[in-house]
Coordinates of C-alpha atoms in Angstrom, one line a residue:
Chain M
D244 CA -52.7 -0.9 -65.5
T245 CA -53.9 -3.0 -62.6
A246 CA -51.5 -2.5 -59.6
V247 CA -52.2 -5.7 -57.6
S248 CA -54.1 -8.5 -59.4
Q249 CA -55.3 -11.8 -58.2
T250 CA -56.7 -14.9 -59.9
P251 CA -59.2 -16.3 -59.7
K252 CA -61.7 -13.8 -58.4
Y253 CA -64.1 -16.5 -57.3
L254 CA -63.3 -20.1 -56.4
V255 CA -65.9 -22.7 -55.4
T256 CA -64.6 -26.1 -54.6
Q257 CA -65.2 -29.3 -52.7
M258 CA -63.7 -30.2 -49.3
G259 CA -60.5 -32.1 -49.6
N260 CA -59.4 -30.5 -52.9
D261 CA -56.1 -28.6 -53.5
K262 CA -56.3 -25.2 -55.0
S263 CA -54.0 -22.2 -55.7
I264 CA -54.5 -18.5 -55.8
K265 CA -52.1 -16.3 -57.8
C266 CA -51.1 -12.7 -57.1
E267 CA -49.0 -10.3 -59.2
Q268 CA -48.1 -6.7 -58.6
N269 CA -46.6 -4.3 -61.1
L270 CA -45.8 -1.5 -58.7
G271 CA -42.1 -2.5 -58.3
H272 CA -42.6 -3.3 -54.6
D273 CA -40.4 -5.7 -52.8
T274 CA -42.8 -6.9 -50.1
M275 CA -45.9 -8.9 -50.7
Y276 CA -48.6 -10.3 -48.2
W277 CA -51.5 -12.7 -48.0
Y278 CA -54.4 -11.8 -45.7
K279 CA -57.6 -13.7 -44.9
Q280 CA -60.9 -11.9 -44.2
D281 CA -63.4 -14.2 -42.6
S282 CA -67.2 -13.9 -42.4
K283 CA -66.9 -11.5 -39.4
K284 CA -64.8 -9.2 -41.6
F285 CA -61.6 -9.5 -39.5
L286 CA -58.6 -9.1 -41.9
K287 CA -55.7 -11.1 -40.6
I288 CA -52.1 -11.4 -42.0
M289 CA -51.1 -14.9 -43.0
F290 CA -47.7 -14.5 -44.7
S291 CA -45.3 -11.9 -46.0
Y292 CA -42.4 -12.1 -48.3
N293 CA -39.7 -9.5 -48.7
N294 CA -37.5 -10.0 -51.8
K295 CA -38.7 -13.6 -52.1
E296 CA -37.8 -14.3 -48.4
L297 CA -40.5 -15.3 -45.9
I298 CA -40.6 -12.7 -43.2
I299 CA -44.0 -13.2 -41.6
N300 CA -45.5 -16.6 -41.0
E301 CA -48.5 -16.4 -38.8
T302 CA -50.1 -19.4 -37.1
V303 CA -51.9 -20.9 -40.1
P304 CA -52.3 -24.6 -40.8
N305 CA -49.4 -26.0 -42.8
R306 CA -52.0 -26.9 -45.5
F307 CA -51.4 -23.3 -46.6
S308 CA -48.1 -22.8 -48.4
P309 CA -47.0 -19.5 -50.0
K310 CA -44.6 -19.4 -52.9
S311 CA -42.8 -16.4 -54.3
P312 CA -41.1 -17.2 -57.6
D313 CA -40.0 -13.5 -57.9
K314 CA -40.6 -10.1 -56.2
A315 CA -43.6 -9.5 -58.4
H316 CA -45.5 -12.7 -57.6
L317 CA -46.8 -14.4 -54.5
N318 CA -48.9 -17.4 -54.8
L319 CA -50.9 -19.3 -52.2
H320 CA -51.5 -23.0 -52.4
I321 CA -54.0 -24.7 -50.1
N322 CA -54.1 -28.5 -49.6
S323 CA -57.0 -30.5 -48.4
L324 CA -59.4 -27.7 -48.3
E325 CA -61.8 -27.5 -45.3
L326 CA -65.1 -25.7 -44.8
G327 CA -63.4 -23.2 -42.4
D328 CA -61.1 -22.1 -45.2
S329 CA -64.1 -20.3 -46.8
A330 CA -63.2 -16.6 -46.8
V331 CA -61.9 -13.8 -48.9
Y332 CA -58.2 -13.9 -49.4
F333 CA -56.4 -10.6 -50.2
C334 CA -53.0 -10.2 -51.6
A335 CA -51.1 -6.9 -50.9
S336 CA -47.8 -5.3 -51.6
S337 CA -45.7 -2.5 -50.2
Q338 CA -42.3 -1.0 -50.5
N339 CA -39.8 -1.7 -47.7
L340 CA -38.3 1.6 -46.7
G341 CA -35.7 0.0 -44.4
L342 CA -35.3 1.8 -41.1
A343 CA -38.2 4.1 -42.2
G344 CA -40.5 1.2 -42.1
F345 CA -42.9 0.2 -44.8
H346 CA -44.9 2.3 -47.2
E347 CA -48.6 2.0 -47.7
Q348 CA -49.9 -1.5 -48.5
F349 CA -51.9 -1.8 -51.8
F350 CA -54.4 -4.6 -51.9
G351 CA -55.6 -6.8 -54.7
P352 CA -59.4 -7.2 -55.4
G353 CA -59.6 -10.4 -53.3
T354 CA -60.4 -14.0 -54.1
R355 CA -63.7 -15.3 -52.7
L356 CA -63.1 -18.9 -51.8
T357 CA -66.1 -21.1 -51.0
V358 CA -65.5 -24.7 -49.8
L359 CA -68.6 -26.9 -50.1
Chain V
R207 CA -58.4 -8.7 -25.6
K208 CA -58.2 -7.9 -29.3
E209 CA -55.1 -6.2 -30.4
V210 CA -57.1 -3.5 -32.2
E211 CA -60.6 -2.8 -31.0
Q212 CA -63.3 -0.8 -32.8
D213 CA -67.1 -0.4 -32.4
P214 CA -68.4 -2.3 -35.4
G215 CA -71.5 -0.1 -35.6
P216 CA -73.3 0.4 -37.9
F217 CA -73.4 4.2 -37.6
N218 CA -76.4 5.5 -39.5
V219 CA -76.1 9.3 -40.1
P220 CA -77.8 11.8 -42.3
E221 CA -75.9 13.6 -45.1
G222 CA -74.0 16.6 -43.7
A223 CA -73.6 15.1 -40.2
T224 CA -70.3 14.9 -38.4
V225 CA -69.4 11.4 -37.2
A226 CA -66.5 10.2 -35.1
F227 CA -65.0 6.7 -34.9
N228 CA -62.7 5.5 -32.1
C229 CA -60.2 2.7 -31.9
T230 CA -57.9 1.4 -29.1
Y231 CA -54.8 -0.7 -29.5
S232 CA -53.1 -3.0 -27.0
N233 CA -49.4 -3.0 -28.1
S234 CA -47.7 0.1 -26.7
A235 CA -44.7 -0.6 -29.0
S236 CA -46.8 0.1 -32.1
Q237 CA -45.2 2.8 -34.3
S238 CA -47.5 3.4 -37.2
F239 CA -51.2 4.0 -37.4
F240 CA -53.6 4.2 -40.3
W241 CA -57.2 4.4 -41.3
Y242 CA -58.2 2.2 -44.2
R243 CA -61.5 2.3 -46.0
Q244 CA -63.2 -0.8 -47.4
D245 CA -66.3 -0.6 -49.6
C246 CA -68.7 -3.5 -49.7
R247 CA -67.1 -6.5 -51.4
K248 CA -64.0 -4.5 -52.3
E249 CA -60.4 -4.4 -51.1
P250 CA -59.2 -2.1 -48.3
K251 CA -57.6 1.2 -49.4
L252 CA -55.6 3.6 -47.4
L253 CA -57.6 6.6 -46.3
M254 CA -54.9 8.3 -44.2
S255 CA -52.0 7.8 -41.9
V256 CA -52.3 9.0 -38.4
Y257 CA -49.6 11.1 -36.8
S258 CA -49.1 12.1 -33.1
S259 CA -49.7 15.7 -33.9
G260 CA -53.0 14.9 -35.6
N261 CA -53.6 15.4 -39.3
E262 CA -56.3 16.5 -41.6
D263 CA -57.2 15.7 -45.1
G264 CA -60.2 17.7 -46.4
R265 CA -63.2 16.6 -44.4
F266 CA -61.3 13.9 -42.5
T267 CA -59.3 14.4 -39.3
A268 CA -57.3 11.7 -37.6
Q269 CA -55.8 11.9 -34.1
L270 CA -53.6 9.7 -32.1
N271 CA -53.2 9.6 -28.3
R272 CA -50.3 7.4 -27.5
A273 CA -50.7 7.6 -23.7
S274 CA -54.2 6.2 -24.0
Q275 CA -53.4 4.0 -27.0
Y276 CA -56.4 5.5 -28.8
I277 CA -56.9 6.6 -32.4
S278 CA -59.9 8.6 -33.8
L279 CA -61.3 9.5 -37.1
L280 CA -63.6 12.5 -37.6
I281 CA -65.6 12.9 -40.8
R282 CA -67.3 16.3 -41.3
D283 CA -70.1 17.1 -43.7
S284 CA -70.8 13.4 -44.4
K285 CA -71.5 12.5 -48.0
L286 CA -73.4 9.5 -49.4
S287 CA -70.2 8.3 -50.9
D288 CA -68.6 8.1 -47.4
S289 CA -70.7 5.0 -46.7
A290 CA -68.2 2.2 -46.2
T291 CA -66.4 0.3 -43.5
Y292 CA -63.5 2.1 -41.8
L293 CA -60.7 0.0 -40.6
C294 CA -58.3 1.1 -37.8
V295 CA -54.9 -0.3 -38.5
V296 CA -51.8 -0.5 -36.4
N297 CA -48.4 -1.8 -37.3
G298 CA -47.3 -4.9 -35.3
G299 CA -44.8 -3.1 -33.1
Y300 CA -42.6 -6.2 -33.1
S301 CA -38.9 -6.2 -33.2
G302 CA -37.5 -6.5 -36.7
N303 CA -39.5 -4.3 -38.9
T304 CA -41.7 -6.6 -40.9
G305 CA -44.5 -4.4 -42.1
K306 CA -47.0 -6.5 -40.2
L307 CA -50.3 -4.7 -39.9
I308 CA -53.0 -5.5 -37.3
F309 CA -56.5 -4.6 -38.5
G310 CA -59.5 -3.8 -36.4
Q311 CA -62.8 -5.3 -37.2
G312 CA -63.9 -2.1 -38.8
T313 CA -66.7 0.4 -38.2
T314 CA -69.5 0.5 -40.7
L315 CA -70.9 3.9 -41.7
Q316 CA -74.1 4.3 -43.6
V317 CA -74.9 7.9 -44.7
K318 CA -78.5 8.4 -45.5
P319 CA -80.0 11.1 -47.8

């Protein structure tokens, strides 16, 4: 009965590799997000999709590419991994209430990425 | 200047103490305000939304001062289980509602027996 799930939970890889992180939510939400939490604990939005449409695209390297095959899934692919990509990546979802804004965001457990 | 600023602490308090956290935000167009809680090596979870009139949920009271762009969280009768990082969160306040949230660095609370 997990609400927002991410795989893998831990990812250790070498510089230069390409890796993907998957996220799925079973809450019926129409908006999903990717956040990065660095070593200083700042949590920063990277991307957001609403009904499979990209609505937030922050200033992140184009090595990062999100893909949303459907409303319940938002994956993150990272090319040519660098040491600075080491962080915890959180997926989240919420319900778009239209003019009323967005409801609470529910976060996945995080993926701890370590680039060696 | 950071968009959302918090004192990172840590705040070390004894059980039963009352502790207050403050937060300031820079975008006066922000519409929604929240406190999230993040336990060590866990995901953030919504603690409470913050309304202009102030709101209370059990031992927790949140207040918003729009004029000063200031948000506070008061925890009364601290429990050991309150030990966590408390994140001040503001919606982006940008045109076209996108649900973009801006997180503060978080304030770490350690409640001691």
